[in-house]
Amino acid sequence: MHTHVRQLQQVQQQHQQQGQQQRQQQHAVHSLSMSEAQAGDTKPLNLCNAVNEALHQAMDSNDKALVFGEDVAFGGVFRCTVGLLERYGRRCFNTPLCEQGIVGFGIGLATQGYTPIAEIQFADYIYPAFDQLVNEAAKYRYRSGGTFTAGGLTVRAPYGAVGHGGHYHSQSVESFFTHVPGLKVVVPSSPAQAKGLLLSCIQDPDPCIFFEPKMLYRTSVEEVPVGEYTIPLGQAQVLREGADITLIGWGAQVHVLAQAAQAVADADGISCEVLDLRTLLPWDVQAVTASVNKTGRLLVSHEAPLSSGFGAELVAEVSRRCFLRLEAPPVRVCGSDTPFPLVFEPLYLPGVERVVDAIRATVRF
Amino acid sequence: MLSRIVCNSSLGPSSLAQLACSSLHLLRHVQRQLSTASTASAAAAAAPAESTSQDAADTLEFPGGRVPFTHNMEFLGGPLTPSSPRIPCYRTLDGTGKHIPDAVVPHDLQQQDAVALYTAMAKLQVMDTICYDAQRQGRFSFFMTCAGEEATVVGSAAGLDPRDMVFSQYREHGVLLWRGFSFDDFANQLYGNSLEPGQGRQMPIHYGSKELNYQTVSSPLATQLPHAAGAAYAMKLDGADTVAAAYFGEGASSEGDFHAALNFAATLGAPCLFICRNNGYAISTPANEQYAGDGIACRGTAYGMPAIRVDGGDARAVYCATRAAREIALRDGCPVLIEAMSYRSGHHSTSDDSSRYRTREEMVAWRARDPVVRFRHWLVANAWWDEEREKQLRHATRQQVIEALEKASKVAKPPVSALFSDVYADMPWHLQEQLQETLQVARRHPHLCPPDMPVQ
Ligand SMILES: Cc1ncc(C[n+]2csc(CCOP(=O)(O)OP(=O)(O)O)c2C)c(N)n1
Ligand SMILES: [Mg+2]
């Protein structure tokens, strides 16, 4: 669903000005940078390999970059860190089995000018590190007035449903962290995004949490630029242009939205605009409001439970900013307010069918 | 440091506000203090008078006991080397299952118990093998065996009282088997059907049983350890003659919850057995990357509780140690730590391929130390077991396990409503709404519902 061309458009050189101006220039800059720097060099990668390639390049270009976590030395339980030990030796290392230790240790490394890239084996197991992330990493700069920072820290964690993960190998935990000023929360939805966004997180001056949709590790394959490149944080991507309703998602859920958009286009002639948020904190309010002001309708969808999910934040802000343009109440299609279940997973998840139903109801409101 | 001294001695607590609004004043104050007195004497002036007085004896009075003074500057411990002394590993049977003549065996197994223990271990082995294969064939989504640790798990289970509450990690289903969990019970959980108490909500191997005093397994590591300490303390408050038994891997012992649990249990005097299965690996991470000290047992003494290291491949030693630990815990009102040394002979789980991180030779060498075979040798030497019984047991167990899996696969899944029940004791309005919506979805899109799941 991500075409080659679309991906190429989002590839950006590292040293760009930030901000709105940049977004206006994006297309021109992209084509320029691609023809110059990438010279069309791409190769097909799945999301896991794209993460792996980003880690290799980060360690190549920054000898203070360290990769560590549980079982990363042999390549990681999802194989994302394969080859790092062989190539970078002790810069890729196993830690004792302790998530609070992994993040706290990473913060300490960051304070000394290192670039720690920590892996939490599953997002479901990030909670023991909650205190270190929320009270320490997030507030390190603020509480010292910039004297100290843990900004070099990047925490990677596979998240989301895979069909058989039950309570503790399935969770989408992003909204806990979007509630934390000082953290950046990033979720890629494709291999090329994964590489460019992860490299951005690693270079970013703030602590970033990078949630990898493990469902896509092997199933999502696309052409990925060979060289080192970044995709700016805080910018959404329009995956499909449309006129009747805006569908917003991130990570694996974006693919569900794209399928639903195609389904209602074919069956009902409804034209959906699909927006991939990519960064949840800080999120791209301009892209979102621009789209909703155009379509007049909003649907947000995430795997995480409905209540207090990040969809609530988007709906609240859109309701305020686009109130006069809205033609139907914004709607959320999300996981149930239950723990993530094993045998009920297809009913728990906001699948294509539920999204299609909600699109129709909203458009016919 | 300096400002605290100043604050305590001359500014006092009421001047906090003054501190905030008049830092210049404070600075001058500090300067004045510095110019009139050394830091040390300022500290002395700030401290209560008693603490400066000389102790009569050469000991330091401290809550909990007197600490001796020494004029030697000596650091304890240090990096462990292969030749460093280690806590020895208690065993009663040698590697071939022969009784070790001088072994201390306070509670020797009589024929009936020994045969029961062996039977459970052998059944466990058969069940593990069949279920592992069944998972590989795609009959259910996940499985874990305890290959190599049968003696640790069943031996300790036999040393507990069946009323003792078990808080397990996930590789201790042998405790359930020992206590009477049937193959049907196991199979129902593996298939997540409507007959299992967890209603198919959790992944396979997350067993639990109220009747058998076995708390339901939870994947996050080490979380069960503080629970066990709390449960044990409750037993003590109730004046019960039971203990809580917490099982965990050496990997899990690196989690913060491990520290919390041992420290709570020790300080509060909770009769809790902490049973560590040190099987050498946490997924791919070898034990020597998990800790730099002498394993887990040494931590028990640091927390102030009795600890023992035992040969986890010797069912009889594990049994004896567990019984003895239980007696200590109840008699002295304290936790006890047991570190059972073994080897995870199988892959971590059906999602793992351990040939990626350990050598074939290593695995072959350990498999040759099969604890079930070792215990059988002892039984046979006592003339309590023979080839014929062995064959019969394995054959019958195979049939029973296969039948149980067959049966469980045909049992309906729990109804849709079980997705929403048990979140709370009573279902709040939003879950009631979501249940109705989900039922509608299931009716409108039947393919989203597993075929054998009632839409109700
Ligand atoms: C908090 C937490 N972090 C990570 C994991 C993933 N994980 C599951 S089992 C395991 C290894 C555990 O090793 P150990 O405690 O030694 O038990 P063993 O598997 O050897 O029996 C890991 C890292 C988890 N379940 N929970
Ligand atoms: Mg282990």
PDB file of N, CA, C and O in Angstrom, chain A residues 71 74 77 79 94 96-100 121 125 164-169 306 336-344 346-347 353-354 357, chain B residues 141 199-203 218-221 251 254-256 282-285 289-290 356-357 415 419-420 430-431 434 444-445 447-448 450 453:
ATOM      1  N   ASP A  71      18.682  -9.728  25.630  1.00  0.00           N
ATOM      2  CA  ASP A  71      18.879 -10.639  24.489  1.00  0.00           C
ATOM      3  C   ASP A  71      19.221  -9.942  23.174  1.00  0.00           C
ATOM      4  O   ASP A  71      19.074 -10.539  22.113  1.00  0.00           O
ATOM      5  N   PHE A  74      22.543 -11.563  20.735  1.00  0.00           N
ATOM      6  CA  PHE A  74      22.432 -12.633  19.733  1.00  0.00           C
ATOM      7  C   PHE A  74      21.516 -12.237  18.579  1.00  0.00           C
ATOM      8  O   PHE A  74      21.287 -13.014  17.673  1.00  0.00           O
ATOM      9  N   VAL A  77      15.038 -11.086  20.214  1.00  0.00           N
ATOM     10  CA  VAL A  77      14.010 -12.107  19.995  1.00  0.00           C
ATOM     11  C   VAL A  77      13.244 -11.850  18.692  1.00  0.00           C
ATOM     12  O   VAL A  77      12.658 -12.764  18.135  1.00  0.00           O
ATOM     13  N   ARG A  79      14.942 -10.377  16.109  1.00  0.00           N
ATOM     14  CA  ARG A  79      16.047 -10.336  15.139  1.00  0.00           C
ATOM     15  C   ARG A  79      16.363  -8.914  14.667  1.00  0.00           C
ATOM     16  O   ARG A  79      16.990  -8.747  13.613  1.00  0.00           O
ATOM     17  N   ASN A  94      24.070  -7.358  25.961  1.00  0.00           N
ATOM     18  CA  ASN A  94      22.954  -7.805  26.789  1.00  0.00           C
ATOM     19  C   ASN A  94      23.014  -7.109  28.140  1.00  0.00           C
ATOM     20  O   ASN A  94      24.102  -6.906  28.685  1.00  0.00           O
ATOM     21  N   PRO A  96      21.316  -7.272  32.220  1.00  0.00           N
ATOM     22  CA  PRO A  96      20.475  -8.093  33.093  1.00  0.00           C
ATOM     23  C   PRO A  96      18.997  -7.811  32.802  1.00  0.00           C
ATOM     24  O   PRO A  96      18.649  -6.771  32.244  1.00  0.00           O
ATOM     25  N   LEU A  97      18.178  -8.736  33.202  1.00  0.00           N
ATOM     26  CA  LEU A  97      16.752  -8.693  32.860  1.00  0.00           C
ATOM     27  C   LEU A  97      16.025  -7.720  33.788  1.00  0.00           C
ATOM     28  O   LEU A  97      15.511  -8.118  34.839  1.00  0.00           O
ATOM     29  N   CYS A  98      16.018  -6.444  33.398  1.00  0.00           N
ATOM     30  CA  CYS A  98      15.474  -5.435  34.306  1.00  0.00           C
ATOM     31  C   CYS A  98      15.200  -4.165  33.511  1.00  0.00           C
ATOM     32  O   CYS A  98      16.120  -3.439  33.149  1.00  0.00           O
ATOM     33  N   GLU A  99      13.930  -3.915  33.247  1.00  0.00           N
ATOM     34  CA  GLU A  99      13.585  -2.792  32.379  1.00  0.00           C
ATOM     35  C   GLU A  99      13.880  -1.445  33.042  1.00  0.00           C
ATOM     36  O   GLU A  99      14.319  -0.505  32.382  1.00  0.00           O
ATOM     37  N   GLN A 100      13.644  -1.343  34.328  1.00  0.00           N
ATOM     38  CA  GLN A 100      13.948  -0.071  34.978  1.00  0.00           C
ATOM     39  C   GLN A 100      15.444   0.170  34.923  1.00  0.00           C
ATOM     40  O   GLN A 100      15.902   1.300  34.753  1.00  0.00           O
ATOM     41  N   GLN A 121      12.037  -5.461  25.409  1.00  0.00           N
ATOM     42  CA  GLN A 121      11.741  -6.621  24.555  1.00  0.00           C
ATOM     43  C   GLN A 121      10.307  -6.612  23.991  1.00  0.00           C
ATOM     44  O   GLN A 121      10.085  -6.969  22.850  1.00  0.00           O
ATOM     45  N   TYR A 125       6.200  -4.905  28.507  1.00  0.00           N
ATOM     46  CA  TYR A 125       7.112  -5.007  29.655  1.00  0.00           C
ATOM     47  C   TYR A 125       7.849  -3.700  29.918  1.00  0.00           C
ATOM     48  O   TYR A 125       8.892  -3.671  30.573  1.00  0.00           O
ATOM     49  N   HIS A 164      -1.910 -13.693  18.376  1.00  0.00           N
ATOM     50  CA  HIS A 164      -1.871 -14.746  19.404  1.00  0.00           C
ATOM     51  C   HIS A 164      -1.080 -14.315  20.642  1.00  0.00           C
ATOM     52  O   HIS A 164      -0.506 -15.142  21.335  1.00  0.00           O
ATOM     53  N   GLY A 165      -1.046 -13.034  20.911  1.00  0.00           N
ATOM     54  CA  GLY A 165      -0.189 -12.542  21.987  1.00  0.00           C
ATOM     55  C   GLY A 165      -0.849 -12.442  23.360  1.00  0.00           C
ATOM     56  O   GLY A 165      -0.160 -12.258  24.362  1.00  0.00           O
ATOM     57  N   GLY A 166      -2.170 -12.542  23.400  1.00  0.00           N
ATOM     58  CA  GLY A 166      -2.842 -12.449  24.693  1.00  0.00           C
ATOM     59  C   GLY A 166      -2.534 -11.146  25.427  1.00  0.00           C
ATOM     60  O   GLY A 166      -2.153 -10.135  24.819  1.00  0.00           O
ATOM     61  N   HIS A 167      -2.674 -11.191  26.748  1.00  0.00           N
ATOM     62  CA  HIS A 167      -2.535  -9.962  27.550  1.00  0.00           C
ATOM     63  C   HIS A 167      -1.197  -9.246  27.380  1.00  0.00           C
ATOM     64  O   HIS A 167      -1.136  -8.028  27.338  1.00  0.00           O
ATOM     65  N   TYR A 168      -0.120 -10.043  27.342  1.00  0.00           N
ATOM     66  CA  TYR A 168       1.193  -9.446  27.601  1.00  0.00           C
ATOM     67  C   TYR A 168       2.160  -9.483  26.424  1.00  0.00           C
ATOM     68  O   TYR A 168       3.352  -9.276  26.595  1.00  0.00           O
ATOM     69  N   HIS A 169       1.628  -9.760  25.239  1.00  0.00           N
ATOM     70  CA  HIS A 169       2.478  -9.684  24.044  1.00  0.00           C
ATOM     71  C   HIS A 169       1.697  -8.992  22.936  1.00  0.00           C
ATOM     72  O   HIS A 169       1.839  -9.325  21.772  1.00  0.00           O
ATOM     73  N   LEU A 306     -10.306   2.126  24.128  1.00  0.00           N
ATOM     74  CA  LEU A 306     -10.939   3.398  23.794  1.00  0.00           C
ATOM     75  C   LEU A 306     -10.675   4.482  24.837  1.00  0.00           C
ATOM     76  O   LEU A 306     -10.219   5.578  24.514  1.00  0.00           O
ATOM     77  N   SER A 336     -11.383  -2.601  22.769  1.00  0.00           N
ATOM     78  CA  SER A 336     -12.346  -2.548  23.867  1.00  0.00           C
ATOM     79  C   SER A 336     -11.645  -2.138  25.157  1.00  0.00           C
ATOM     80  O   SER A 336     -10.423  -2.265  25.276  1.00  0.00           O
ATOM     81  N   ASP A 337     -12.443  -1.675  26.109  1.00  0.00           N
ATOM     82  CA  ASP A 337     -11.895  -1.303  27.417  1.00  0.00           C
ATOM     83  C   ASP A 337     -11.719  -2.541  28.287  1.00  0.00           C
ATOM     84  O   ASP A 337     -12.257  -2.641  29.394  1.00  0.00           O
ATOM     85  N   THR A 338     -10.946  -3.482  27.766  1.00  0.00           N
ATOM     86  CA  THR A 338     -10.643  -4.728  28.484  1.00  0.00           C
ATOM     87  C   THR A 338      -9.147  -4.981  28.343  1.00  0.00           C
ATOM     88  O   THR A 338      -8.507  -4.396  27.480  1.00  0.00           O
ATOM     89  N   PRO A 339      -8.605  -5.845  29.181  1.00  0.00           N
ATOM     90  CA  PRO A 339      -7.233  -6.282  28.893  1.00  0.00           C
ATOM     91  C   PRO A 339      -7.203  -6.919  27.505  1.00  0.00           C
ATOM     92  O   PRO A 339      -8.239  -7.369  27.005  1.00  0.00           O
ATOM     93  N   PHE A 340      -6.046  -6.961  26.891  1.00  0.00           N
ATOM     94  CA  PHE A 340      -5.959  -7.524  25.541  1.00  0.00           C
ATOM     95  C   PHE A 340      -6.199  -9.037  25.638  1.00  0.00           C
ATOM     96  O   PHE A 340      -5.476  -9.745  26.329  1.00  0.00           O
ATOM     97  N   PRO A 341      -7.206  -9.547  24.934  1.00  0.00           N
ATOM     98  CA  PRO A 341      -7.601 -10.952  25.099  1.00  0.00           C
ATOM     99  C   PRO A 341      -7.028 -11.865  24.023  1.00  0.00           C
ATOM    100  O   PRO A 341      -6.776 -11.423  22.901  1.00  0.00           O
ATOM    101  N   LEU A 342      -6.875 -13.138  24.344  1.00  0.00           N
ATOM    102  CA  LEU A 342      -6.353 -14.083  23.354  1.00  0.00           C
ATOM    103  C   LEU A 342      -7.428 -14.522  22.357  1.00  0.00           C
ATOM    104  O   LEU A 342      -7.397 -14.100  21.203  1.00  0.00           O
ATOM    105  N   VAL A 343      -8.380 -15.337  22.797  1.00  0.00           N
ATOM    106  CA  VAL A 343      -9.300 -15.912  21.807  1.00  0.00           C
ATOM    107  C   VAL A 343     -10.289 -14.889  21.255  1.00  0.00           C
ATOM    108  O   VAL A 343     -10.874 -15.099  20.204  1.00  0.00           O
ATOM    109  N   PHE A 344     -10.448 -13.779  21.940  1.00  0.00           N
ATOM    110  CA  PHE A 344     -11.394 -12.763  21.471  1.00  0.00           C
ATOM    111  C   PHE A 344     -10.725 -11.692  20.608  1.00  0.00           C
ATOM    112  O   PHE A 344     -11.350 -10.699  20.263  1.00  0.00           O
ATOM    113  N   PRO A 346      -9.977 -11.075  17.489  1.00  0.00           N
ATOM    114  CA  PRO A 346     -10.600 -10.485  16.293  1.00  0.00           C
ATOM    115  C   PRO A 346     -11.794  -9.592  16.632  1.00  0.00           C
ATOM    116  O   PRO A 346     -12.119  -8.687  15.868  1.00  0.00           O
ATOM    117  N   LEU A 347     -12.436  -9.854  17.774  1.00  0.00           N
ATOM    118  CA  LEU A 347     -13.575  -9.023  18.169  1.00  0.00           C
ATOM    119  C   LEU A 347     -13.117  -7.795  18.940  1.00  0.00           C
ATOM    120  O   LEU A 347     -13.760  -6.750  18.920  1.00  0.00           O
ATOM    121  N   GLU A 353     -13.768  -4.215   9.218  1.00  0.00           N
ATOM    122  CA  GLU A 353     -15.234  -4.211   9.220  1.00  0.00           C
ATOM    123  C   GLU A 353     -15.781  -3.114  10.120  1.00  0.00           C
ATOM    124  O   GLU A 353     -16.702  -2.377   9.736  1.00  0.00           O
ATOM    125  N   ARG A 354     -15.218  -3.031  11.320  1.00  0.00           N
ATOM    126  CA  ARG A 354     -15.718  -2.009  12.250  1.00  0.00           C
ATOM    127  C   ARG A 354     -15.417  -0.603  11.734  1.00  0.00           C
ATOM    128  O   ARG A 354     -16.211   0.320  11.911  1.00  0.00           O
ATOM    129  N   ASP A 357     -17.901   0.182   8.933  1.00  0.00           N
ATOM    130  CA  ASP A 357     -19.212   0.517   9.516  1.00  0.00           C
ATOM    131  C   ASP A 357     -19.214   1.956  10.047  1.00  0.00           C
ATOM    132  O   ASP A 357     -20.175   2.704   9.842  1.00  0.00           O
TER     133      ASP A 357
ATOM    134  N   SER B 141      -1.308 -21.946  20.076  1.00  0.00           N
ATOM    135  CA  SER B 141      -0.396 -20.903  19.616  1.00  0.00           C
ATOM    136  C   SER B 141       0.958 -20.870  20.320  1.00  0.00           C
ATOM    137  O   SER B 141       1.871 -20.200  19.839  1.00  0.00           O
ATOM    138  N   GLN B 199     -10.966 -18.540  30.767  1.00  0.00           N
ATOM    139  CA  GLN B 199     -11.880 -18.201  29.661  1.00  0.00           C
ATOM    140  C   GLN B 199     -11.154 -17.798  28.372  1.00  0.00           C
ATOM    141  O   GLN B 199     -11.593 -16.902  27.648  1.00  0.00           O
ATOM    142  N   GLY B 200     -10.027 -18.447  28.118  1.00  0.00           N
ATOM    143  CA  GLY B 200      -9.341 -18.204  26.850  1.00  0.00           C
ATOM    144  C   GLY B 200      -8.760 -16.812  26.706  1.00  0.00           C
ATOM    145  O   GLY B 200      -8.396 -16.397  25.615  1.00  0.00           O
ATOM    146  N   ARG B 201      -8.681 -16.100  27.801  1.00  0.00           N
ATOM    147  CA  ARG B 201      -8.207 -14.716  27.691  1.00  0.00           C
ATOM    148  C   ARG B 201      -6.689 -14.641  27.586  1.00  0.00           C
ATOM    149  O   ARG B 201      -6.149 -13.736  26.965  1.00  0.00           O
ATOM    150  N   GLN B 202      -6.014 -15.584  28.241  1.00  0.00           N
ATOM    151  CA  GLN B 202      -4.545 -15.526  28.252  1.00  0.00           C
ATOM    152  C   GLN B 202      -3.953 -16.545  27.280  1.00  0.00           C
ATOM    153  O   GLN B 202      -4.594 -17.505  26.869  1.00  0.00           O
ATOM    154  N   MET B 203      -2.685 -16.349  26.985  1.00  0.00           N
ATOM    155  CA  MET B 203      -1.956 -17.281  26.137  1.00  0.00           C
ATOM    156  C   MET B 203      -1.889 -18.664  26.787  1.00  0.00           C
ATOM    157  O   MET B 203      -2.018 -18.784  28.001  1.00  0.00           O
ATOM    158  N   SER B 218       1.183 -15.178  35.249  1.00  0.00           N
ATOM    159  CA  SER B 218       1.180 -13.880  34.585  1.00  0.00           C
ATOM    160  C   SER B 218       2.536 -13.726  33.899  1.00  0.00           C
ATOM    161  O   SER B 218       3.565 -14.010  34.502  1.00  0.00           O
ATOM    162  N   SER B 219       2.553 -13.282  32.647  1.00  0.00           N
ATOM    163  CA  SER B 219       3.846 -13.241  31.929  1.00  0.00           C
ATOM    164  C   SER B 219       4.872 -12.248  32.468  1.00  0.00           C
ATOM    165  O   SER B 219       6.065 -12.545  32.417  1.00  0.00           O
ATOM    166  N   PRO B 220       4.487 -11.062  32.907  1.00  0.00           N
ATOM    167  CA  PRO B 220       5.526 -10.123  33.352  1.00  0.00           C
ATOM    168  C   PRO B 220       6.371 -10.718  34.474  1.00  0.00           C
ATOM    169  O   PRO B 220       5.842 -11.167  35.487  1.00  0.00           O
ATOM    170  N   LEU B 221       7.666 -10.695  34.291  1.00  0.00           N
ATOM    171  CA  LEU B 221       8.560 -11.443  35.174  1.00  0.00           C
ATOM    172  C   LEU B 221       8.697 -10.812  36.547  1.00  0.00           C
ATOM    173  O   LEU B 221       8.759  -9.582  36.673  1.00  0.00           O
ATOM    174  N   GLY B 251      16.880 -15.312  35.643  1.00  0.00           N
ATOM    175  CA  GLY B 251      16.726 -14.070  34.885  1.00  0.00           C
ATOM    176  C   GLY B 251      15.796 -13.116  35.609  1.00  0.00           C
ATOM    177  O   GLY B 251      16.109 -11.932  35.795  1.00  0.00           O
ATOM    178  N   SER B 254      16.744 -10.574  38.344  1.00  0.00           N
ATOM    179  CA  SER B 254      17.359  -9.263  38.105  1.00  0.00           C
ATOM    180  C   SER B 254      16.355  -8.124  38.183  1.00  0.00           C
ATOM    181  O   SER B 254      16.743  -6.954  38.184  1.00  0.00           O
ATOM    182  N   GLU B 255      15.078  -8.463  38.215  1.00  0.00           N
ATOM    183  CA  GLU B 255      14.058  -7.415  38.247  1.00  0.00           C
ATOM    184  C   GLU B 255      13.987  -6.757  39.628  1.00  0.00           C
ATOM    185  O   GLU B 255      14.275  -7.391  40.652  1.00  0.00           O
ATOM    186  N   GLY B 256      13.549  -5.518  39.638  1.00  0.00           N
ATOM    187  CA  GLY B 256      13.389  -4.805  40.899  1.00  0.00           C
ATOM    188  C   GLY B 256      12.425  -5.493  41.858  1.00  0.00           C
ATOM    189  O   GLY B 256      12.618  -5.458  43.071  1.00  0.00           O
ATOM    190  N   ALA B 282      18.351 -17.084  30.462  1.00  0.00           N
ATOM    191  CA  ALA B 282      17.119 -16.312  30.359  1.00  0.00           C
ATOM    192  C   ALA B 282      16.971 -16.025  28.866  1.00  0.00           C
ATOM    193  O   ALA B 282      17.691 -15.189  28.320  1.00  0.00           O
ATOM    194  N   ILE B 283      16.109 -16.753  28.225  1.00  0.00           N
ATOM    195  CA  ILE B 283      16.077 -16.824  26.750  1.00  0.00           C
ATOM    196  C   ILE B 283      17.511 -17.067  26.271  1.00  0.00           C
ATOM    197  O   ILE B 283      18.050 -18.135  26.545  1.00  0.00           O
ATOM    198  N   SER B 284      18.148 -16.066  25.637  1.00  0.00           N
ATOM    199  CA  SER B 284      19.503 -16.309  25.104  1.00  0.00           C
ATOM    200  C   SER B 284      20.592 -15.878  26.069  1.00  0.00           C
ATOM    201  O   SER B 284      21.774 -16.127  25.826  1.00  0.00           O
ATOM    202  N   THR B 285      20.207 -15.181  27.126  1.00  0.00           N
ATOM    203  CA  THR B 285      21.211 -14.562  27.991  1.00  0.00           C
ATOM    204  C   THR B 285      21.724 -15.566  29.024  1.00  0.00           C
ATOM    205  O   THR B 285      20.959 -16.033  29.867  1.00  0.00           O
ATOM    206  N   GLU B 289      25.910 -13.458  32.296  1.00  0.00           N
ATOM    207  CA  GLU B 289      25.629 -12.070  31.900  1.00  0.00           C
ATOM    208  C   GLU B 289      24.464 -11.515  32.721  1.00  0.00           C
ATOM    209  O   GLU B 289      24.097 -10.356  32.577  1.00  0.00           O
ATOM    210  N   GLN B 290      23.884 -12.351  33.538  1.00  0.00           N
ATOM    211  CA  GLN B 290      22.739 -11.943  34.357  1.00  0.00           C
ATOM    212  C   GLN B 290      23.210 -11.380  35.700  1.00  0.00           C
ATOM    213  O   GLN B 290      22.597 -10.478  36.266  1.00  0.00           O
ATOM    214  N   ARG B 356      20.702 -20.943  18.163  1.00  0.00           N
ATOM    215  CA  ARG B 356      21.288 -19.656  17.778  1.00  0.00           C
ATOM    216  C   ARG B 356      22.250 -19.120  18.825  1.00  0.00           C
ATOM    217  O   ARG B 356      23.031 -18.218  18.553  1.00  0.00           O
ATOM    218  N   TYR B 357      22.141 -19.581  20.041  1.00  0.00           N
ATOM    219  CA  TYR B 357      22.976 -18.979  21.084  1.00  0.00           C
ATOM    220  C   TYR B 357      23.650 -19.983  22.006  1.00  0.00           C
ATOM    221  O   TYR B 357      24.248 -19.604  23.009  1.00  0.00           O
ATOM    222  N   PRO B 415     -18.145 -17.720  25.516  1.00  0.00           N
ATOM    223  CA  PRO B 415     -19.025 -16.814  24.762  1.00  0.00           C
ATOM    224  C   PRO B 415     -18.427 -15.412  24.656  1.00  0.00           C
ATOM    225  O   PRO B 415     -17.551 -15.048  25.451  1.00  0.00           O
ATOM    226  N   LEU B 419     -15.428 -11.765  27.034  1.00  0.00           N
ATOM    227  CA  LEU B 419     -14.433 -10.720  26.771  1.00  0.00           C
ATOM    228  C   LEU B 419     -14.583  -9.591  27.781  1.00  0.00           C
ATOM    229  O   LEU B 419     -13.610  -8.956  28.162  1.00  0.00           O
ATOM    230  N   PHE B 420     -15.825  -9.373  28.228  1.00  0.00           N
ATOM    231  CA  PHE B 420     -16.090  -8.189  29.059  1.00  0.00           C
ATOM    232  C   PHE B 420     -16.306  -8.498  30.537  1.00  0.00           C
ATOM    233  O   PHE B 420     -16.225  -7.605  31.365  1.00  0.00           O
ATOM    234  N   HIS B 430     -19.928   1.437  30.610  1.00  0.00           N
ATOM    235  CA  HIS B 430     -19.244   1.522  29.312  1.00  0.00           C
ATOM    236  C   HIS B 430     -18.923   0.137  28.770  1.00  0.00           C
ATOM    237  O   HIS B 430     -18.939  -0.094  27.561  1.00  0.00           O
ATOM    238  N   LEU B 431     -18.664  -0.803  29.661  1.00  0.00           N
ATOM    239  CA  LEU B 431     -18.412  -2.159  29.193  1.00  0.00           C
ATOM    240  C   LEU B 431     -19.708  -2.839  28.761  1.00  0.00           C
ATOM    241  O   LEU B 431     -19.715  -3.637  27.822  1.00  0.00           O
ATOM    242  N   GLN B 434     -20.184  -1.591  25.349  1.00  0.00           N
ATOM    243  CA  GLN B 434     -19.238  -2.205  24.409  1.00  0.00           C
ATOM    244  C   GLN B 434     -19.575  -3.673  24.161  1.00  0.00           C
ATOM    245  O   GLN B 434     -19.373  -4.181  23.056  1.00  0.00           O
ATOM    246  N   ARG B 444     -23.136  -9.164  12.715  1.00  0.00           N
ATOM    247  CA  ARG B 444     -23.039  -8.575  11.376  1.00  0.00           C
ATOM    248  C   ARG B 444     -21.881  -9.172  10.585  1.00  0.00           C
ATOM    249  O   ARG B 444     -21.932  -9.287   9.375  1.00  0.00           O
ATOM    250  N   HIS B 445     -20.811  -9.503  11.290  1.00  0.00           N
ATOM    251  CA  HIS B 445     -19.601 -10.024  10.616  1.00  0.00           C
ATOM    252  C   HIS B 445     -19.200 -11.346  11.259  1.00  0.00           C
ATOM    253  O   HIS B 445     -18.211 -11.407  11.992  1.00  0.00           O
ATOM    254  N   HIS B 447     -17.629 -13.853  10.495  1.00  0.00           N
ATOM    255  CA  HIS B 447     -16.275 -14.395  10.307  1.00  0.00           C
ATOM    256  C   HIS B 447     -15.294 -13.846  11.346  1.00  0.00           C
ATOM    257  O   HIS B 447     -14.197 -14.373  11.501  1.00  0.00           O
ATOM    258  N   LEU B 448     -15.664 -12.760  12.031  1.00  0.00           N
ATOM    259  CA  LEU B 448     -14.767 -12.218  13.062  1.00  0.00           C
ATOM    260  C   LEU B 448     -14.804 -13.056  14.337  1.00  0.00           C
ATOM    261  O   LEU B 448     -13.959 -12.918  15.216  1.00  0.00           O
ATOM    262  N   PRO B 450     -14.582 -16.568  16.259  1.00  0.00           N
ATOM    263  CA  PRO B 450     -14.155 -17.958  16.088  1.00  0.00           C
ATOM    264  C   PRO B 450     -15.399 -18.835  15.959  1.00  0.00           C
ATOM    265  O   PRO B 450     -16.386 -18.600  16.666  1.00  0.00           O
ATOM    266  N   MET B 453     -17.473 -20.070  18.965  1.00  0.00           N
ATOM    267  CA  MET B 453     -17.683 -19.110  20.062  1.00  0.00           C
ATOM    268  C   MET B 453     -19.134 -18.627  20.045  1.00  0.00           C
ATOM    269  O   MET B 453     -19.553 -17.977  19.088  1.00  0.00           O
TER     270      MET B 453
END
